[in-house]
Short mmCIF file of C-alpha atoms and ligand atoms in Angstrom, two decimals:
data_model
loop_
_atom_site.label_atom_id
_atom_site.label_comp_id
_atom_site.label_asym_id
_atom_site.label_seq_id
_atom_site.Cartn_x
_atom_site.Cartn_y
_atom_site.Cartn_z
CA UNK C 1 222.44 231.17 75.17
CA UNK C 2 221.37 227.97 73.46
CA UNK C 3 220.32 224.86 75.36
CA UNK C 4 223.59 223.19 74.31
CA UNK C 5 225.66 226.12 75.57
CA UNK C 6 223.74 226.10 78.84
CA UNK C 7 224.36 222.37 79.23
CA UNK C 8 228.07 222.80 78.52
CA UNK C 9 228.45 225.82 80.80
CA UNK C 10 226.82 223.85 83.63
CA UNK C 11 228.85 220.73 82.92
CA UNK C 12 232.24 222.42 82.49
CA UNK C 13 231.98 225.82 84.18
CA UNK C 14 232.99 227.69 80.99
CA UNK C 15 232.28 227.95 77.30
CA UNK C 16 234.49 229.07 74.43
CA UNK C 17 232.67 231.33 71.97
CA UNK C 18 234.40 231.25 68.57
CA UNK C 19 234.17 234.35 66.35
CA UNK C 20 232.34 236.23 69.07
CA UNK C 21 233.57 239.69 68.11
CA UNK C 22 233.11 241.12 64.64
CA UNK C 23 236.27 242.07 62.73
CA UNK C 24 235.28 245.72 63.06
CA UNK C 25 235.12 245.32 66.87
CA UNK C 26 238.55 243.67 66.99
CA UNK C 27 239.95 246.47 64.82
CA UNK C 28 238.51 249.03 67.21
CA UNK C 29 239.89 247.36 70.38
CA UNK C 30 243.35 246.42 69.21
CA UNK C 31 244.95 249.89 68.87
CA UNK C 32 243.33 251.03 72.13
CA UNK C 33 244.80 247.99 73.93
CA UNK C 34 248.24 248.70 72.50
CA UNK C 35 248.01 252.36 73.45
CA UNK C 36 246.94 251.48 77.00
CA UNK C 37 249.76 248.96 77.47
CA UNK C 38 252.29 251.56 76.34
CA UNK C 39 250.82 254.22 78.62
CA UNK C 40 250.71 251.92 81.64
CA UNK C 41 254.24 250.62 81.02
CA UNK C 42 255.50 254.20 81.16
CA UNK C 43 253.55 255.13 84.26
CA UNK C 44 253.06 252.14 86.55
CA UNK C 45 255.97 252.95 88.88
CA UNK C 46 255.00 256.61 89.33
CA UNK C 47 253.02 258.42 92.00
CA UNK C 48 250.25 258.61 92.99
CA UNK C 49 249.90 255.21 94.60
CA UNK C 50 246.48 253.90 95.54
CA UNK C 51 246.14 254.62 99.26
CA UNK C 52 244.56 251.26 100.14
CA UNK C 53 246.71 249.24 97.70
CA UNK C 54 250.06 251.02 97.47
CA UNK C 55 251.38 248.49 94.95
CA UNK C 56 248.91 250.10 92.49
CA UNK C 57 249.54 253.32 90.63
CA UNK C 58 246.40 255.37 90.01
CA UNK C 59 246.60 257.22 86.71
CA UNK C 60 244.26 260.25 86.83
CA UNK C 61 244.66 261.04 83.14
CA UNK C 62 243.93 257.50 81.92
CA UNK C 63 241.48 256.72 84.73
CA UNK C 64 243.06 253.33 85.44
CA UNK C 65 244.78 251.50 88.29
CA UNK C 66 247.83 249.42 87.42
CA UNK C 67 250.07 246.96 89.22
CA UNK C 68 252.83 244.50 88.32
CA UNK C 69 255.83 244.93 86.05
CA UNK C 70 256.92 244.75 82.45
CA UNK C 71 260.07 242.61 82.63
CA UNK C 72 260.45 238.97 81.56
CA UNK C 73 258.08 236.81 83.63
CA UNK C 74 255.94 239.73 84.79
CA UNK C 75 252.44 240.97 84.14
CA UNK C 76 250.79 244.37 84.12
CA UNK C 77 247.24 244.28 85.39
CA UNK C 78 245.45 247.42 84.30
CA UNK C 79 242.09 247.84 86.01
CA UNK C 80 239.27 250.20 84.97
CA UNK C 81 240.34 250.19 81.33
CA UNK C 82 236.91 251.54 80.30
CA UNK C 83 238.06 255.04 81.29
CA UNK C 84 241.08 255.05 79.04
CA UNK C 85 239.58 255.25 75.57
CA UNK C 86 236.08 255.58 74.05
CA UNK C 87 237.07 252.62 71.83
CA UNK C 88 236.09 250.42 74.79
CA UNK C 89 232.58 251.92 75.13
CA UNK C 90 230.86 249.38 72.89
CA UNK C 91 231.77 246.60 75.33
CA UNK C 92 229.46 248.17 77.92
CA UNK C 93 226.00 246.70 77.38
CA UNK C 94 227.33 244.76 74.38
CA UNK C 95 224.17 242.97 73.26
CA UNK C 96 225.76 239.64 72.41
CA UNK C 97 227.58 239.58 75.75
CA UNK C 98 224.50 240.56 77.75
CA UNK C 99 222.45 237.78 76.13
CA UNK C 100 224.87 235.29 77.72
CA UNK C 101 225.05 237.04 81.08
CA UNK C 102 221.25 237.23 81.21
CA UNK C 103 221.21 233.44 80.89
CA UNK C 104 223.35 232.81 83.99
CA UNK C 105 222.96 235.74 86.44
CA UNK C 106 219.44 235.79 87.86
CA UNK C 107 219.30 239.21 89.54
CA UNK C 108 219.62 242.62 87.90
CA UNK C 109 223.12 242.70 86.40
CA UNK C 110 226.10 244.97 87.08
CA UNK C 111 229.69 245.09 85.85
CA UNK C 112 232.04 244.50 88.79
CA UNK C 113 235.47 244.18 87.18
CA UNK C 114 237.40 245.33 84.13
CA UNK C 115 241.02 244.65 83.41
CA UNK C 116 243.51 244.57 80.60
CA UNK C 117 245.83 241.71 81.47
CA UNK C 118 249.24 242.11 79.87
CA UNK C 119 251.37 238.98 80.17
CA UNK C 120 254.97 239.26 79.04
CA UNK C 121 257.15 236.33 77.96
CA UNK C 122 257.76 233.96 80.88
CA UNK C 123 254.67 235.03 82.82
CA UNK C 124 252.02 232.66 84.14
CA UNK C 125 248.81 233.28 86.13
CA UNK C 126 248.67 231.05 89.22
CA UNK C 127 245.72 228.69 89.56
CA UNK C 128 242.86 229.83 91.77
CA UNK C 129 239.19 229.12 92.37
CA UNK C 130 237.39 225.84 92.56
CA UNK C 131 233.94 225.02 93.81
CA UNK C 132 235.10 224.12 97.31
CA UNK C 133 235.71 227.81 97.97
CA UNK C 134 232.05 228.54 97.43
CA UNK C 135 232.18 232.02 98.98
CA UNK C 136 229.08 234.07 98.26
CA UNK C 137 230.87 236.23 95.66
CA UNK C 138 231.87 233.33 93.42
CA UNK C 139 229.07 230.89 94.10
CA UNK C 140 227.81 228.70 91.28
CA UNK C 141 224.36 227.21 91.80
CA UNK C 142 221.16 226.06 90.19
CA UNK C 143 217.93 227.66 91.33
CA UNK C 144 214.49 226.53 90.21
CA UNK C 145 216.00 224.66 87.29
CA UNK C 146 218.21 227.50 86.01
CA UNK C 147 221.85 228.50 86.34
CA UNK C 148 222.26 231.09 89.11
CA UNK C 149 225.80 232.56 89.23
CA UNK C 150 227.42 235.22 91.33
CA UNK C 151 230.58 236.52 89.64
CA UNK C 152 231.25 235.43 86.05
CA UNK C 153 233.78 236.72 83.54
CA UNK C 154 234.13 237.32 79.86
CA UNK C 155 237.58 237.30 78.24
CA UNK C 156 237.87 238.92 74.80
CA UNK C 157 240.74 238.01 72.47
CA UNK C 158 242.13 240.37 69.85
CA UNK C 159 244.94 238.01 68.84
CA UNK C 160 245.38 234.22 68.74
CA UNK C 161 246.51 232.60 72.00
CA UNK C 162 247.99 229.10 71.97
CA UNK C 163 249.07 226.99 74.93
CA UNK C 164 252.65 228.03 74.19
CA UNK C 165 251.55 231.68 74.20
CA UNK C 166 250.10 231.44 77.74
CA UNK C 167 246.55 230.23 77.16
CA UNK C 168 243.86 230.82 79.74
CA UNK C 169 243.43 227.43 81.39
CA UNK C 170 240.77 225.69 83.45
CA UNK C 171 240.00 222.49 85.31
CA UNK C 172 236.68 221.63 83.65
CA UNK C 173 233.90 220.83 86.12
CA UNK C 174 235.89 222.08 89.15
CA UNK C 175 233.17 224.66 89.92
CA UNK C 176 231.33 221.70 91.43
CA UNK C 177 234.28 220.14 93.26
CA UNK C 178 233.91 219.47 96.97
CA UNK C 179 237.58 219.68 97.97
CA UNK C 180 240.40 222.21 97.69
CA UNK C 181 242.98 221.58 94.97
CA UNK C 182 245.78 219.55 96.61
CA UNK C 183 248.45 220.29 93.97
CA UNK C 184 251.29 222.70 94.65
CA UNK C 185 253.02 222.19 91.29
CA UNK C 186 253.34 224.72 88.48
CA UNK C 187 250.10 225.52 86.68
CA UNK C 188 251.62 224.06 83.51
CA UNK C 189 251.80 220.66 85.20
CA UNK C 190 248.66 220.70 87.32
CA UNK C 191 246.63 217.51 86.75
CA UNK C 192 243.34 218.23 85.01
CA UNK C 193 244.38 221.72 83.85
CA UNK C 194 243.34 222.28 80.24
CA UNK C 195 244.54 225.15 78.04
CA UNK C 196 241.85 226.85 75.97
CA UNK C 197 243.50 227.82 72.70
CA UNK C 198 241.67 230.60 70.90
CA UNK C 199 241.73 232.71 67.78
CA UNK C 200 241.35 236.43 67.21
CA UNK C 201 237.75 237.48 67.89
CA UNK C 202 236.94 234.54 70.19
CA UNK C 203 235.67 235.00 73.74
CA UNK C 204 235.53 232.80 76.83
CA UNK C 205 232.80 232.92 79.46
CA UNK C 206 233.42 231.26 82.83
CA UNK C 207 232.22 231.20 86.40
CA UNK C 208 234.69 232.49 88.98
CA UNK C 209 233.89 229.32 90.94
CA UNK C 210 235.90 227.38 88.35
CA UNK C 211 239.57 226.60 89.02
CA UNK C 212 241.49 228.61 86.43
CA UNK C 213 244.68 230.50 85.60
CA UNK C 214 247.06 231.02 82.69
CA UNK C 215 249.81 228.79 81.31
CA UNK C 216 253.33 230.18 81.06
CA UNK C 217 253.81 232.40 78.04
CA UNK C 218 256.76 230.79 76.23
CA UNK C 219 256.37 232.89 73.09
CA UNK C 220 258.35 235.94 72.26
CA UNK C 221 255.06 237.88 72.13
CA UNK C 222 253.10 239.62 74.82
CA UNK C 223 249.64 238.21 75.60
CA UNK C 224 247.05 240.97 76.03
CA UNK C 225 243.44 240.16 76.90
CA UNK C 226 240.42 242.10 78.11
CA UNK C 227 238.54 240.67 81.12
CA UNK C 228 235.15 241.95 82.24
CA UNK C 229 233.36 240.67 85.35
CA UNK C 230 229.58 240.59 85.85
CA UNK C 231 227.36 239.72 88.77
CA UNK C 232 224.26 240.76 90.68
CA UNK C 233 223.65 244.52 90.97
CA UNK C 234 224.61 244.73 94.65
CA UNK C 235 228.12 243.34 94.18
CA UNK C 236 230.70 246.10 94.44
CA UNK C 237 233.98 246.38 92.53
CA UNK C 238 235.94 243.14 92.31
CA UNK C 239 238.96 244.96 90.90
CA UNK C 240 241.76 244.53 93.41
CA UNK C 241 242.61 248.26 93.64
CA UNK C 242 239.04 249.26 94.47
CA UNK C 243 237.74 246.03 96.06
CA UNK C 244 234.22 246.40 97.46
CA UNK C 245 233.95 250.08 96.53
CA UNK C 246 231.80 251.34 93.63
CA UNK C 247 233.59 250.55 90.34
CA UNK C 248 235.73 253.53 89.35
CA UNK C 249 234.17 255.46 86.46
CA UNK C 250 235.40 258.96 85.60
CA UNK C 251 232.71 261.62 85.07
CA UNK C 252 233.97 262.01 81.46
CA UNK C 253 233.40 258.31 80.83
CA UNK C 254 229.99 258.42 82.49
CA UNK C 255 228.95 261.29 80.24
CA UNK C 256 229.61 259.20 77.13
CA UNK C 257 227.31 256.38 78.24
CA UNK C 258 223.61 256.06 77.51
CA UNK C 259 221.15 255.23 80.30
CA UNK C 260 221.33 251.46 79.74
CA UNK C 261 225.12 251.54 79.97
CA UNK C 262 225.03 253.66 83.15
CA UNK C 263 222.61 251.16 84.71
CA UNK C 264 225.43 248.59 84.66
CA UNK C 265 227.54 250.72 87.02
CA UNK C 266 225.33 251.09 90.12
CA UNK C 267 224.10 254.63 89.39
CA UNK C 268 222.26 254.76 92.75
CA UNK C 269 225.66 254.85 94.53
CA UNK C 270 226.99 257.83 92.58
CA UNK C 271 226.45 261.28 94.03
CA UNK C 272 226.67 264.63 92.28
CA UNK C 273 225.44 266.27 89.09
CA UNK C 274 228.25 264.70 87.03
CA UNK C 275 226.69 261.27 87.59
CA UNK C 276 223.14 261.90 86.32
CA UNK C 277 221.36 258.86 84.95
CA UNK C 278 219.82 260.63 81.94
O1 AKG M 301 244.10 234.79 81.66
C1 AKG M 301 244.81 234.52 82.61
O2 AKG M 301 246.03 234.38 82.52
C2 AKG M 301 244.19 234.37 83.98
C3 AKG M 301 242.92 235.13 84.07
C4 AKG M 301 242.19 235.04 85.35
O3 AKG M 301 242.63 234.50 86.32
C5 AKG M 301 240.84 235.65 85.40
O4 AKG M 301 240.37 236.27 84.43
O5 AKG M 301 240.19 235.51 86.47
#
């Protein structure tokens, strides 16, 4: 992270990283994303349901949890996408990503969230977050002259997303706001809300303390983005289906990872010979 990026991240609570993924990486992710959306669309209403979150289907074959719907105005949120396809493996301990996370999370780092967000025409993501809600999980702070974040997120884009197409949107600087957002209007009309238009291969890094959401998708195309959350090593899953449990990683997925990748998934919490570190 350059000094300019650090300044901008602190000032705004996010940075847009143009051309972050190589073309080869986009080409690897794109078919896997499409395959996962198709799989989840076919299965999300089936049994088994997640016992703690019955609105989620757990898919044993694909290793994911999914909720939502696929009609106009709906979204499918597919958590634990890492299990679905080895095409996603390179995003675990992705050097370029980790260089940024290292610059803003002070403790040993772990992945605490992974989701493919599928947003069909007419869907929006409601605004949430904002510095006033400085709960320990989302806290943004400065310690001994450096950025010290709890949960932060990367979003990876494998197609262009315009404001019309449901851009991820933010209220810049709101990670430092002292008061709750007073607006009850639609996210598209919220004062201060800024859409971040991006191109294929771009990424966005933001602190969960920032007020953010997604504009309404008015295009006749589905918006599909990969979101990965990071934080200190002790923070458990921040996926909704498995909140505050160890992040769900299938033994088959675990086996594919090298030691450095496994270190990002709290190996000390995983029992049994199928979860060896080396
Ligand atoms: O991209 C969106 O529509 C919203 C994403 C979001 O809320 C998040 O990643 O925390």
